[in-house]
Coordinates of C-alpha atoms in Angstrom, one line a residue:
Chain A
M1 CA 25.7 1.1 -29.5
L2 CA 22.9 1.7 -32.0
F3 CA 23.3 2.9 -35.5
I4 CA 21.3 3.9 -38.5
E5 CA 22.8 3.4 -42.0
V6 CA 22.7 6.2 -44.5
K7 CA 24.5 5.9 -47.9
G8 CA 26.7 3.1 -46.5
K9 CA 27.7 5.2 -43.5
K10 CA 26.9 4.1 -40.0
I11 CA 25.5 6.9 -37.8
E12 CA 25.2 6.4 -34.1
T13 CA 21.9 7.1 -32.3
N14 CA 20.6 6.7 -28.8
E15 CA 17.9 4.2 -27.8
E16 CA 15.2 6.6 -28.8
G17 CA 16.6 7.4 -32.2
F18 CA 18.2 10.8 -31.5
L19 CA 21.6 11.3 -33.1
I20 CA 24.5 11.1 -30.7
N21 CA 26.6 13.5 -32.8
H22 CA 24.6 16.2 -34.5
E23 CA 27.5 16.7 -37.0
D24 CA 26.5 13.3 -38.5
W25 CA 23.3 14.9 -39.8
A26 CA 22.6 15.2 -43.5
K27 CA 19.4 15.6 -45.5
E28 CA 19.3 11.9 -46.2
V29 CA 19.5 11.3 -42.4
A30 CA 16.5 13.5 -42.0
V31 CA 14.6 11.6 -44.6
L32 CA 15.3 8.3 -42.9
L33 CA 14.5 9.5 -39.4
A34 CA 11.3 11.1 -40.6
K35 CA 10.2 7.8 -42.1
E36 CA 11.4 5.4 -39.4
E37 CA 10.6 7.6 -36.3
E38 CA 7.7 9.7 -37.5
G39 CA 6.1 7.6 -40.2
V40 CA 6.4 10.5 -42.6
E41 CA 7.0 8.9 -46.0
A42 CA 8.0 12.1 -47.9
L43 CA 9.2 15.4 -46.5
T44 CA 7.4 18.3 -47.9
E45 CA 8.6 21.9 -48.4
D46 CA 6.8 22.8 -45.1
H47 CA 8.6 20.0 -43.2
W48 CA 11.9 21.3 -44.5
A49 CA 11.1 24.9 -43.5
V50 CA 10.7 23.6 -39.9
I51 CA 13.7 21.3 -40.0
N52 CA 16.0 23.9 -41.4
Y53 CA 15.0 26.6 -39.0
I54 CA 15.4 24.3 -36.0
R55 CA 18.8 23.0 -37.2
N56 CA 20.2 26.5 -38.0
Y57 CA 18.9 27.8 -34.6
Y58 CA 20.6 24.9 -32.8
L59 CA 23.9 25.4 -34.7
E60 CA 23.9 29.0 -33.7
K61 CA 22.7 28.8 -30.1
N62 CA 23.3 25.2 -29.0
L63 CA 19.6 25.2 -28.0
A64 CA 16.3 24.0 -29.5
P65 CA 14.0 27.0 -30.4
M66 CA 10.8 27.5 -28.5
V67 CA 7.7 26.5 -30.5
R68 CA 6.7 30.2 -30.6
K69 CA 9.8 30.9 -32.6
I70 CA 9.2 28.0 -35.0
C71 CA 5.6 29.3 -35.6
K72 CA 6.7 32.9 -36.0
T73 CA 9.5 32.2 -38.4
T74 CA 7.7 29.6 -40.6
G75 CA 4.4 31.4 -40.4
F76 CA 2.7 28.1 -39.5
Q77 CA 0.0 27.7 -36.9
L78 CA 0.8 25.6 -33.9
K79 CA -1.7 23.0 -34.9
Y80 CA 0.0 22.6 -38.3
I81 CA 3.4 22.0 -36.6
Y82 CA 1.8 19.1 -34.7
E83 CA 0.3 17.8 -37.9
L84 CA 3.7 17.9 -39.7
F85 CA 5.4 16.1 -36.9
P86 CA 2.9 13.9 -35.0
S87 CA 5.3 13.2 -32.1
G88 CA 5.5 17.0 -31.5
P89 CA 8.4 19.5 -31.8
A90 CA 10.8 17.5 -29.5
K91 CA 10.5 13.9 -30.4
G92 CA 9.4 14.7 -33.9
A93 CA 10.9 17.9 -35.4
C94 CA 14.0 18.2 -33.3
K95 CA 14.9 14.5 -33.7
V96 CA 14.6 14.7 -37.5
A97 CA 16.7 17.9 -37.5
G98 CA 19.5 15.9 -35.8
L99 CA 19.3 17.6 -32.4
P100 CA 20.2 15.7 -29.3
K101 CA 17.3 14.7 -27.0
P102 CA 16.2 17.7 -24.9
D103 CA 16.3 17.7 -21.1
G104 CA 13.0 17.8 -19.2
C105 CA 9.7 15.9 -19.4
V106 CA 10.2 14.7 -23.0
Chain B
M1 CA 19.3 -0.7 -36.1
D2 CA 22.4 -2.8 -35.4
N3 CA 24.0 -3.5 -32.0
E4 CA 27.7 -3.1 -31.6
T5 CA 29.9 -3.0 -28.6
E6 CA 33.3 -1.7 -29.6
K7 CA 33.0 1.6 -27.6
K8 CA 32.5 1.5 -23.9
D9 CA 29.6 3.5 -22.4
P10 CA 31.1 6.4 -20.3
F11 CA 28.5 5.7 -17.5
E12 CA 29.6 2.1 -17.3
E13 CA 33.2 3.2 -17.2
K14 CA 32.4 5.5 -14.3
I15 CA 31.1 2.4 -12.4
D16 CA 34.3 0.5 -13.3
Q17 CA 36.4 3.3 -11.9
L18 CA 34.7 3.6 -8.6
K19 CA 37.2 3.6 -5.7
T20 CA 36.8 2.2 -2.2
E21 CA 36.2 5.7 -0.8
D22 CA 33.4 6.2 -3.3
L23 CA 31.7 3.1 -2.1
K24 CA 32.2 4.2 1.5
K25 CA 30.7 7.5 0.8
A26 CA 27.6 6.0 -0.8
L27 CA 27.2 3.6 2.2
Q28 CA 27.4 6.6 4.6
V29 CA 24.8 8.6 2.7
F30 CA 22.6 5.5 2.6
R31 CA 22.9 4.9 6.3
E32 CA 22.2 8.6 7.2
K33 CA 18.9 8.5 5.3
I34 CA 17.6 5.3 6.9
H35 CA 15.8 6.3 10.1
S36 CA 14.8 3.6 12.6
E37 CA 11.3 3.2 11.0
Y38 CA 12.9 2.5 7.7
A39 CA 15.6 0.2 9.1
A40 CA 12.7 -1.9 10.5
Y41 CA 11.3 -2.1 7.0
F42 CA 14.5 -3.8 5.8
N43 CA 13.9 -6.6 8.2
S44 CA 10.2 -7.0 7.7
C45 CA 9.6 -8.3 4.2
V46 CA 7.8 -11.7 4.7
H47 CA 8.5 -12.7 1.0
C48 CA 4.8 -13.2 0.3
G49 CA 5.2 -12.1 -3.3
L50 CA 2.0 -10.0 -3.4
C51 CA 4.0 -7.0 -4.7
A52 CA 5.0 -8.9 -7.9
D53 CA 1.6 -8.5 -9.6
S54 CA 1.3 -4.9 -8.4
C55 CA 4.3 -3.8 -10.5
H56 CA 3.9 -2.9 -14.2
Y57 CA 7.5 -4.0 -14.8
Y58 CA 7.0 -7.5 -13.4
L59 CA 3.6 -7.8 -15.2
T60 CA 5.1 -7.1 -18.5
D61 CA 8.5 -8.9 -18.3
R62 CA 8.0 -11.6 -15.6
N63 CA 11.6 -11.1 -14.7
I64 CA 12.5 -11.7 -11.1
Q65 CA 14.7 -8.5 -11.1
S66 CA 11.5 -6.5 -11.7
M67 CA 9.8 -7.9 -8.5
P68 CA 9.5 -5.1 -5.9
A69 CA 10.6 -7.6 -3.2
Y70 CA 13.7 -8.4 -5.2
K71 CA 14.5 -4.7 -5.6
L72 CA 13.9 -4.1 -1.9
N73 CA 16.2 -7.0 -1.1
L74 CA 19.0 -5.5 -3.2
A75 CA 19.0 -2.5 -0.9
A76 CA 18.2 -4.5 2.3
G77 CA 21.1 -6.9 1.7
I78 CA 23.6 -4.0 1.8
F79 CA 22.0 -2.4 4.9
K80 CA 22.1 -5.7 6.8
R81 CA 25.7 -6.4 5.8
Y82 CA 27.1 -3.1 7.1
F83 CA 24.6 -1.9 9.7
S84 CA 23.3 -4.9 11.5
F85 CA 25.0 -7.2 14.1
T86 CA 24.1 -10.5 12.4
G87 CA 24.9 -9.1 9.0
K88 CA 28.4 -8.1 10.1
K89 CA 29.1 -11.4 11.8
I90 CA 27.3 -14.1 9.7
P91 CA 26.2 -12.3 6.5
G92 CA 25.4 -15.5 4.6
W93 CA 22.7 -16.4 7.1
I94 CA 20.5 -13.3 6.4
G95 CA 21.4 -12.6 2.8
A96 CA 23.6 -9.7 3.6
K97 CA 25.7 -8.6 0.6
K98 CA 29.0 -6.8 0.1
F99 CA 28.7 -3.4 -1.5
N100 CA 31.0 -3.7 -4.6
H101 CA 31.0 -2.8 -8.3
S102 CA 28.7 -5.6 -9.3
I103 CA 26.1 -4.6 -6.7
V104 CA 26.3 -1.0 -7.7
R105 CA 25.7 -2.1 -11.3
E106 CA 22.7 -4.1 -10.2
W107 CA 21.4 -1.1 -8.1
V108 CA 21.6 1.1 -11.2
D109 CA 19.9 -1.4 -13.4
S110 CA 17.1 -2.3 -11.0
L111 CA 16.5 0.7 -8.8
F112 CA 16.9 3.3 -11.5
G113 CA 16.1 1.1 -14.5
R114 CA 13.2 -1.0 -13.3
C115 CA 11.2 1.3 -11.0
T116 CA 9.1 4.5 -11.6
L117 CA 8.8 5.2 -7.8
C118 CA 5.1 4.9 -8.4
G119 CA 4.3 3.5 -5.0
R120 CA 1.9 0.8 -6.2
C121 CA 4.0 -2.0 -4.5
S122 CA 3.9 -0.2 -1.2
L123 CA 0.1 0.1 -1.4
N124 CA -0.2 -3.7 -2.1
C125 CA 2.4 -4.8 0.4
S126 CA 0.9 -7.2 2.9
V127 CA 2.9 -5.7 5.8
G128 CA 2.8 -2.1 4.7
L129 CA 6.5 -1.5 3.8
N130 CA 7.3 1.8 2.1
I131 CA 9.3 0.1 -0.6
T132 CA 9.2 3.2 -2.8
Y133 CA 11.0 5.3 -0.1
L134 CA 13.7 2.7 0.4
I135 CA 14.4 2.4 -3.4
R136 CA 14.6 6.2 -3.6
T137 CA 17.0 6.2 -0.6
A138 CA 19.3 3.8 -2.5
R139 CA 19.1 6.2 -5.5
S140 CA 20.2 8.9 -3.1
A141 CA 23.3 6.9 -2.2
L142 CA 24.1 6.4 -5.9
A143 CA 23.5 10.2 -6.5
S144 CA 26.1 11.0 -3.9
I145 CA 28.8 9.4 -6.0
G146 CA 27.6 10.7 -9.3
L147 CA 25.8 7.6 -10.5
V148 CA 22.5 9.0 -11.6
P149 CA 22.0 7.8 -15.2
P150 CA 22.7 10.5 -17.9
G151 CA 19.5 12.3 -19.0
L152 CA 18.1 12.3 -15.5
Q153 CA 21.2 13.9 -14.2
S154 CA 21.5 16.3 -17.1
T155 CA 17.8 17.4 -16.4
V156 CA 18.7 18.1 -12.8
N157 CA 21.9 19.9 -13.9
T158 CA 20.0 22.0 -16.4
A159 CA 17.5 23.0 -13.8
L160 CA 20.2 23.9 -11.3
E161 CA 22.3 25.9 -13.8
K162 CA 19.6 27.5 -16.0
G163 CA 16.7 28.0 -13.5
N164 CA 14.4 25.6 -15.3
N165 CA 14.7 22.0 -16.5
M166 CA 14.7 22.8 -20.2
G167 CA 17.1 25.7 -20.0
I168 CA 14.6 28.2 -21.4
P169 CA 16.2 31.7 -21.6
R170 CA 14.3 34.3 -19.6
E171 CA 13.4 36.5 -22.6
D172 CA 12.1 33.4 -24.5
W173 CA 9.7 32.6 -21.6
I174 CA 8.5 36.2 -21.4
E175 CA 8.0 36.4 -25.2
T176 CA 6.1 33.2 -25.1
V177 CA 3.7 34.5 -22.4
E178 CA 3.2 37.7 -24.5
W179 CA 2.4 35.6 -27.6
L180 CA 0.0 33.4 -25.7
E181 CA -1.6 36.6 -24.2
E182 CA -2.3 37.9 -27.8
E183 CA -3.8 34.5 -28.8
L184 CA -6.0 34.6 -25.7
Q185 CA -7.2 38.1 -26.5
S186 CA -8.2 37.1 -30.0
E187 CA -9.8 33.9 -28.8
V188 CA -12.1 35.6 -26.2
G189 CA -12.5 38.8 -28.2
D190 CA -11.3 41.0 -25.3
K191 CA -8.1 43.1 -25.7
N192 CA -8.0 43.4 -22.0
A193 CA -7.6 39.7 -21.4
R194 CA -4.3 39.2 -19.6
L195 CA -1.6 36.6 -18.8
P196 CA 0.0 38.6 -16.1
L197 CA 3.7 38.4 -15.4
D198 CA 5.1 39.4 -11.9
L199 CA 1.8 40.9 -10.7
K200 CA 2.6 41.6 -7.1
G201 CA -0.1 40.9 -4.6
A202 CA -2.1 38.6 -6.9
R203 CA -4.1 35.9 -5.1
L204 CA -2.5 33.0 -7.0
F205 CA 1.0 32.4 -8.3
Y206 CA 0.7 29.9 -11.1
T207 CA 3.7 27.7 -12.0
V208 CA 4.3 25.8 -15.2
N209 CA 6.2 22.8 -16.5
P210 CA 8.9 24.1 -18.9
R211 CA 7.7 21.6 -21.5
E212 CA 4.6 23.8 -21.9
P213 CA 6.1 27.1 -23.0
M214 CA 8.9 25.2 -24.9
F215 CA 6.8 22.8 -27.0
F216 CA 3.2 22.3 -25.9
P217 CA 1.7 25.7 -24.9
L218 CA -2.0 24.8 -25.4
S219 CA -2.2 23.8 -21.7
I220 CA -1.0 27.3 -20.7
S221 CA -3.6 28.9 -23.0
A222 CA -6.3 26.7 -21.4
V223 CA -5.4 27.7 -17.9
G224 CA -5.2 31.4 -18.9
K225 CA -8.7 31.1 -20.4
I226 CA -10.1 29.5 -17.3
F227 CA -8.6 32.2 -15.0
Y228 CA -10.0 34.8 -17.4
A229 CA -13.5 33.3 -17.2
A230 CA -13.3 33.1 -13.4
G231 CA -12.1 36.7 -13.1
E232 CA -9.2 35.4 -11.0
S233 CA -6.4 37.5 -9.5
W234 CA -3.3 35.6 -10.5
T235 CA 0.2 35.9 -12.0
F236 CA 3.1 34.1 -13.7
S237 CA 6.6 34.9 -12.6
S238 CA 9.4 35.8 -15.1
D239 CA 11.9 33.9 -12.8
N240 CA 11.6 30.8 -10.7
Y241 CA 8.4 29.5 -12.3
D242 CA 9.4 25.8 -12.9
V243 CA 7.0 23.4 -11.1
T244 CA 9.2 20.3 -11.9
N245 CA 11.8 18.8 -9.6
Y246 CA 13.8 16.0 -10.9
G247 CA 15.7 15.8 -7.6
L248 CA 12.7 13.7 -6.5
Y249 CA 13.6 11.1 -9.0
S250 CA 17.4 11.3 -8.9
G251 CA 17.3 11.0 -5.1
D252 CA 19.4 14.2 -4.6
D253 CA 17.7 15.9 -1.7
E254 CA 20.0 18.9 -1.8
A255 CA 19.3 19.7 -5.5
A256 CA 15.6 19.0 -4.8
G257 CA 15.6 21.6 -2.0
V258 CA 17.3 24.2 -4.3
M259 CA 14.6 23.8 -6.9
S260 CA 11.7 23.9 -4.5
D261 CA 13.1 26.9 -2.7
R262 CA 12.9 28.9 -5.9
L263 CA 9.1 28.7 -5.8
V264 CA 9.2 29.8 -2.2
K265 CA 11.3 32.8 -3.3
S266 CA 8.8 33.6 -6.0
M267 CA 5.9 33.5 -3.5
K268 CA 7.8 35.8 -1.2
N269 CA 8.7 38.2 -4.0
L270 CA 5.2 38.3 -5.4
G271 CA 3.4 38.3 -2.1
C272 CA 0.8 35.8 -3.4
K273 CA -1.5 33.9 -1.1
T274 CA -1.5 30.5 -2.8
L275 CA 1.2 28.6 -4.7
V276 CA -0.7 26.9 -7.6
L277 CA 1.0 23.9 -9.1
A278 CA 0.4 23.0 -12.8
E279 CA -0.8 19.6 -13.9
C280 CA 2.4 17.9 -13.0
G281 CA 2.4 14.8 -10.9
H282 CA 5.9 14.8 -9.4
G283 CA 5.9 18.6 -9.2
F284 CA 2.8 18.4 -7.0
N285 CA 4.2 15.7 -4.8
S286 CA 7.6 17.5 -4.5
N287 CA 6.3 20.9 -3.8
R288 CA 3.1 20.0 -1.8
W289 CA 4.5 17.3 0.4
E290 CA 8.3 16.7 0.1
A291 CA 9.7 20.2 -0.2
P292 CA 9.0 21.4 3.4
E293 CA 11.0 18.3 4.5
W294 CA 13.9 19.0 2.1
L295 CA 14.0 22.6 3.2
S296 CA 13.3 21.9 6.9
K297 CA 10.7 24.6 7.1
K298 CA 7.0 25.1 7.3
Y299 CA 5.4 27.0 4.5
N300 CA 3.5 30.2 5.5
F301 CA 1.3 30.0 2.3
E302 CA -1.1 27.5 0.8
V303 CA 0.0 25.0 -1.8
K304 CA -2.7 23.8 -4.2
S305 CA -3.0 21.9 -7.4
I306 CA -4.7 23.8 -10.3
L307 CA -7.3 21.0 -10.2
E308 CA -8.4 22.1 -6.7
I309 CA -8.7 25.6 -7.9
V310 CA -10.8 24.7 -11.0
A311 CA -13.0 22.3 -8.9
D312 CA -13.7 25.3 -6.6
Y313 CA -14.7 27.5 -9.6
I314 CA -17.2 24.9 -10.7
L315 CA -18.5 24.5 -7.1
Q316 CA -18.9 28.2 -6.6
G317 CA -20.3 28.9 -10.0
R318 CA -17.4 31.1 -11.0
I319 CA -17.1 29.4 -14.4
K320 CA -19.8 28.0 -16.6
L321 CA -19.3 24.8 -18.6
D322 CA -21.2 23.3 -21.5
P323 CA -20.5 19.5 -21.4
S324 CA -22.0 19.0 -24.9
L325 CA -18.9 20.8 -26.3
N326 CA -16.9 17.7 -25.4
P327 CA -19.0 14.9 -26.9
D328 CA -16.2 12.2 -27.3
P329 CA -15.9 9.5 -24.6
V330 CA -13.1 10.4 -22.2
T331 CA -11.1 8.3 -19.8
L332 CA -8.8 9.6 -17.0
H333 CA -5.3 8.6 -16.2
D334 CA -4.4 8.9 -12.5
P335 CA -0.7 10.1 -12.2
C336 CA 0.9 8.3 -9.3
N337 CA 2.5 11.3 -7.8
L338 CA -0.7 13.3 -7.9
V339 CA -3.1 10.6 -6.8
R340 CA -1.6 7.6 -5.0
L341 CA 1.2 9.6 -3.5
G342 CA -0.4 13.1 -3.7
G343 CA -3.9 12.7 -2.4
I344 CA -5.7 14.6 -5.3
V345 CA -8.3 12.0 -6.2
E346 CA -11.8 13.3 -6.6
E347 CA -11.2 16.8 -7.9
Q348 CA -10.4 15.8 -11.4
R349 CA -13.4 13.5 -11.6
F350 CA -15.7 16.2 -10.3
I351 CA -14.3 18.6 -12.9
L352 CA -14.5 16.2 -15.8
K353 CA -18.1 15.2 -15.0
H354 CA -19.1 18.8 -15.4
A355 CA -17.0 19.3 -18.6
L356 CA -18.0 16.4 -20.8
T357 CA -20.8 14.0 -21.6
Q358 CA -19.2 10.5 -21.5
F359 CA -16.8 9.7 -18.8
I360 CA -15.3 6.2 -18.5
E361 CA -13.2 5.1 -15.6
M362 CA -10.1 2.9 -16.2
T363 CA -9.8 -0.3 -14.3
P364 CA -8.3 -0.2 -11.7
N365 CA -8.4 3.5 -11.0
R366 CA -7.8 6.2 -8.3
E367 CA -5.0 5.2 -5.9
K368 CA -5.0 1.7 -7.4
N369 CA -4.3 2.9 -10.9
F370 CA -1.2 1.6 -12.8
C371 CA 1.7 3.9 -13.5
C372 CA 2.0 5.0 -17.2
G373 CA 5.6 3.8 -17.1
G374 CA 7.1 7.3 -17.6
G375 CA 7.6 8.3 -14.0
G376 CA 10.6 8.0 -11.7
G377 CA 12.8 9.8 -14.3
Q378 CA 12.3 7.0 -16.9
L379 CA 11.4 9.5 -19.7
A380 CA 14.8 11.1 -19.2
M381 CA 16.9 7.9 -18.8
T382 CA 17.1 7.0 -22.5
R383 CA 19.2 3.9 -21.7
F384 CA 16.0 2.2 -20.3
S385 CA 13.6 3.5 -22.9
K386 CA 12.8 0.1 -24.5
R387 CA 11.9 -1.3 -21.1
R388 CA 9.8 1.8 -20.3
L389 CA 7.7 1.3 -23.5
E390 CA 7.3 -2.4 -22.7
A391 CA 6.3 -1.7 -19.1
G392 CA 3.8 0.8 -20.5
R393 CA 1.8 -2.0 -22.1
V394 CA -0.2 -2.4 -18.8
K395 CA -1.4 1.3 -19.2
A396 CA -1.9 0.9 -23.0
D397 CA -4.2 -2.1 -22.3
Q398 CA -6.1 -0.2 -19.6
I399 CA -6.7 2.6 -22.1
R400 CA -7.8 0.4 -24.9
D401 CA -10.2 -1.5 -22.7
T402 CA -12.2 1.7 -22.0
G403 CA -12.9 2.4 -25.6
A404 CA -12.4 6.1 -24.9
K405 CA -11.3 8.5 -27.7
V406 CA -9.6 11.0 -25.3
V407 CA -7.3 10.4 -22.3
A408 CA -7.3 13.1 -19.7
A409 CA -3.9 13.2 -18.0
P410 CA -3.2 15.8 -15.3
C411 CA 0.6 15.4 -15.6
H412 CA 2.9 16.5 -18.4
N413 CA 5.4 13.7 -17.7
C414 CA 2.6 11.1 -18.1
I415 CA 1.4 12.9 -21.2
D416 CA 4.7 12.4 -22.9
Q417 CA 4.8 8.7 -22.1
L418 CA 1.1 8.4 -23.1
M419 CA 1.9 10.0 -26.4
E420 CA 4.6 7.4 -27.0
L421 CA 2.3 4.6 -25.9
N422 CA -0.4 5.9 -28.3
K423 CA 2.0 5.7 -31.2
H424 CA 3.7 2.4 -30.1
Y425 CA 0.5 0.5 -29.3
K426 CA -1.6 2.2 -32.0
L427 CA -4.3 3.3 -29.5
G428 CA -5.7 6.1 -31.7
V429 CA -6.6 8.4 -28.8
K430 CA -6.0 12.1 -28.1
I431 CA -4.2 13.0 -24.9
K432 CA -5.2 16.2 -23.1
T433 CA -4.7 17.9 -19.8
V434 CA -7.8 18.3 -17.6
C435 CA -7.7 22.1 -18.1
E436 CA -7.6 21.7 -21.9
I437 CA -10.8 19.8 -21.7
V438 CA -12.3 22.4 -19.3
A439 CA -11.2 25.2 -21.6
D440 CA -13.0 23.5 -24.5
A441 CA -16.3 23.5 -22.5
L442 CA -16.1 27.1 -21.2
V443 CA -19.0 29.4 -21.9
I444 CA -17.6 32.9 -21.6
K445 CA -19.9 35.8 -20.9
K446 CA -19.1 39.1 -22.6
R447 CA -17.4 41.4 -20.1
E448 CA -19.0 44.7 -19.2
K449 CA -15.7 45.9 -18.1
S450 CA -12.4 44.1 -17.5

């Protein structure tokens, strides 16, 4: 089993850094995942807008939102989303937001 | 990250709990799928070892368990033990092995975990054995007793239950098409530009990989723009549009048949002439070549890759490209399922040479090209992800050696692996579909009328 450690608490992840239990997520977890997995040193307000939207959508629907919805809600262009999260919405934004790894070609 | 082992992996527990009847069932499925031609393969390996250096796993880890001949032998040993005279009587003589928990564990580890079903070993086999098919058949046996590793199995399940492999709700797909249509209209400056949905009687039915509408829609926009420029009669479908088929990877022929049959249903429903498969390697191999076998029926329509369609546009002068719009050096990745196993080899080269100024081949290329490491369901099987990245070193080195700034990859599965390789091996390249590169070079004439 693999773990990351946040504030002295061990949090289980899979081999690709996705959280095993999404309830383990906290802002500090996002900060660490962004740094270790995405190379993002400091999360900006724009990062948080994307993260919070994805996370709330997932908690409500048990599903990651389509990138169209992320763009529409945050008002960001698609290109900007890819700039904020270089690994893209799945392996970048969804991972930092504490979602499990999506099915499919990702 | 730390490693700890206090909690048992549920998948490993599943193997521990296998009963005799489970093992019998797997053997029966294995036997049923081995026809005489393939049974002969099991007895024909001459142990020359040429396959070793053809495999990206062996080239990167030099582990005997990664050698294709070793993997073949894992399956052959079981076949001989239960289904050959000598193997039943004097198993030790011919390396026949008993099918038990430890062999099952080794099958999972090597046949799922050290193989992308890329077919390169079969191509390099000195006696022409279809090693790839035999490994997939062993996967079928494991699939029959629920032993497809998680991630790969959940992707198959999502496709079966939700109609597409990412579980995209119908209204979300439709809204995304509408959104991309608006973007296309503003890009080409024509409010009549369309991304048609359910247009009955259109010439082409165009499929997509769910990854595109979900997270990476630029490839859809690109194809929409090309169709617009060519004045094509085409349509999307609001149901049954998923080009992927993870049954090819899991070995579950029944599930694979269900998925491919959905596209047949859409063709019938829409009354289109040609089923056009998106830039998706395994989706092409599945739906162009394997599906008629899975479904035991002959298709009464054409099946083509989008690359064949675009190459025809260029040949017939239906689209105009300005290569100077793509000035960066570009190399091309040959997806195994599209090229070595699919037969689409020259179309992408023909297209790219008309769409850009500097084209650099990788070495080796075409049917001899190396797998990116993401095929065979590896992207989905998280438990083997470290190995997948390591095995991808061969592809990373190939890319770096070209000096290219852009990698054209006509496969969404490969693109995801290439994105990871780009990050892991610091390649500093952009990765695009072939159609994205074409769309960037399009010169669109103003329409008199739409």
